[in-house]
XYZ file of C-alpha atoms in Angstrom:
164
model
C -52.592 -9.004 -53.471
C -52.349 -5.255 -53.327
C -52.085 -2.802 -50.486
C -49.297 -1.340 -48.425
C -46.236 -3.516 -47.886
C -46.114 -5.378 -44.598
C -43.184 -4.339 -42.447
C -41.498 -6.872 -40.208
C -41.833 -6.917 -36.442
C -38.505 -7.504 -34.700
C -37.749 -8.845 -31.234
C -35.398 -7.809 -28.422
C -35.135 -9.802 -25.244
C -33.003 -9.998 -22.146
C -30.218 -12.612 -22.112
C -31.323 -16.130 -21.087
C -35.034 -15.259 -21.331
C -37.261 -16.927 -20.035
C -34.629 -17.797 -17.441
C -33.341 -15.049 -15.107
C -30.975 -12.559 -16.713
C -27.298 -12.363 -15.630
C -25.964 -9.871 -13.123
C -23.463 -7.094 -13.930
C -24.231 -6.738 -17.595
C -24.806 -3.991 -20.135
C -26.307 -4.569 -23.559
C -26.833 -1.918 -26.241
C -29.091 -2.208 -29.273
C -28.889 0.485 -31.949
C -32.019 0.289 -34.068
C -32.391 2.147 -37.341
C -34.934 1.993 -40.130
C -34.898 3.594 -43.596
C -35.398 7.345 -44.006
C -39.086 8.220 -44.184
C -39.859 5.864 -41.283
C -39.748 5.992 -37.483
C -39.067 3.191 -34.999
C -42.009 2.013 -32.898
C -41.043 0.043 -29.742
C -43.161 -1.639 -27.082
C -42.701 -4.262 -24.365
C -44.898 -7.366 -24.142
C -43.236 -8.733 -20.983
C -41.335 -6.835 -18.295
C -39.803 -8.177 -15.058
C -36.725 -6.299 -13.780
C -35.467 -5.592 -10.290
C -37.480 -2.669 -8.855
C -35.514 0.293 -7.520
C -36.013 3.938 -6.680
C -35.387 6.036 -9.822
C -34.376 2.823 -11.646
C -30.849 2.924 -10.243
C -30.287 -0.872 -10.160
C -31.509 -2.810 -13.199
C -33.122 -0.798 -15.973
C -33.939 -0.261 -19.640
C -33.123 3.151 -21.101
C -34.453 4.190 -24.520
C -32.715 7.135 -26.218
C -32.893 8.983 -29.526
C -31.252 12.159 -30.807
C -29.350 12.500 -27.508
C -32.534 12.525 -25.391
C -33.872 9.892 -23.005
C -37.296 8.838 -24.287
C -37.966 6.318 -21.509
C -36.397 4.768 -18.415
C -38.014 1.561 -17.140
C -37.518 -0.830 -14.222
C -39.629 -2.954 -11.892
C -42.137 -5.746 -12.261
C -45.125 -5.465 -14.546
C -46.956 -8.103 -12.468
C -46.880 -5.841 -9.386
C -47.689 -2.754 -11.489
C -44.872 -0.553 -10.221
C -44.660 3.007 -11.550
C -41.633 2.657 -13.819
C -42.801 -0.286 -15.956
C -43.675 0.289 -19.611
C -47.223 -1.174 -19.319
C -48.980 -0.493 -22.635
C -46.758 2.457 -23.568
C -45.551 2.613 -27.171
C -42.336 4.552 -27.775
C -41.886 6.198 -31.166
C -38.533 7.641 -32.236
C -38.470 11.281 -33.401
C -36.503 10.277 -36.514
C -35.424 6.926 -37.982
C -33.311 5.509 -35.144
C -33.178 4.886 -31.422
C -31.011 2.995 -28.964
C -31.954 0.654 -26.151
C -29.694 0.026 -23.156
C -30.274 -2.858 -20.742
C -28.234 -2.680 -17.544
C -28.166 -5.025 -14.548
C -26.247 -4.453 -11.338
C -24.200 -6.873 -9.209
C -26.993 -8.286 -7.038
C -30.492 -9.592 -7.613
C -32.175 -10.929 -4.485
C -34.945 -12.536 -6.542
C -35.150 -14.301 -9.888
C -36.130 -11.564 -12.332
C -36.804 -12.904 -15.811
C -36.137 -9.782 -17.871
C -38.114 -8.510 -20.827
C -39.414 -9.034 -24.324
C -39.678 -5.983 -26.574
C -40.896 -5.641 -30.142
C -40.044 -2.979 -32.687
C -41.001 -2.130 -36.233
C -40.690 0.633 -38.807
C -43.704 2.923 -39.150
C -44.259 5.294 -42.042
C -43.905 9.028 -41.431
C -46.681 11.116 -42.971
C -44.493 14.009 -44.058
C -47.465 15.909 -45.472
C -49.582 16.106 -42.312
C -46.803 16.463 -39.734
C -46.007 20.069 -40.683
C -46.982 23.497 -39.419
C -48.191 26.027 -42.001
C -44.911 27.962 -41.889
C -42.906 24.793 -42.545
C -44.698 23.423 -45.610
C -42.863 20.884 -47.729
C -44.765 21.761 -50.905
C -46.085 25.031 -52.315
C -49.441 23.596 -53.418
C -50.110 19.880 -52.882
C -48.257 17.277 -50.853
C -48.820 13.551 -51.477
C -47.617 11.002 -48.946
C -46.635 7.433 -49.847
C -44.967 4.644 -47.880
C -41.429 5.826 -47.184
C -41.687 9.314 -48.681
C -43.717 12.074 -50.345
C -43.925 14.139 -53.531
C -45.265 17.587 -54.445
C -47.568 18.678 -57.254
C -48.977 22.011 -58.430
C -52.357 23.507 -59.284
C -53.413 23.681 -62.927
C -51.370 26.279 -64.788
C -48.296 25.966 -62.549
C -45.138 23.917 -63.036
C -43.088 22.165 -60.400
C -39.676 23.817 -60.039
C -36.500 21.699 -60.161
C -36.362 21.714 -56.335
C -39.476 19.447 -56.492
C -41.229 21.633 -53.887
C -41.882 25.055 -55.397
C -44.582 25.832 -57.979
C -43.958 28.479 -60.683
C -46.742 30.158 -62.636
């Protein structure tokens, strides 16, 4: 069989799932994938204690020192702060996920299931004209890219610049 390599899909879930998650807990996941890839994260099940501004139980997704998402609430009741069908993509090759629960849950909230995978970065098409990777031609492949030159030019030792 030929074609692009299949990348694995990984799973994160709240403690005790599908039973209710414990109170007063913090869990951190630091997710990283190889250079040339980004992390794609989405939730397939979400049931946390709802609260104004997600101040009680929540999931926080961060990358490069910025909060990419803050989620809480119950997907079944369609509250505003649930992930729904949202897919979160890291700006580079890593992100962190924080799950936090407070000291009291009046109901039995079951937690969450999240999935993540590595997705290829198309270095060649994600550039502005003033920030070109290659002088002449850029060729993307899974996990990286390479440059080539027009006929009559040679690729310089920096592997980006073409010399006539």
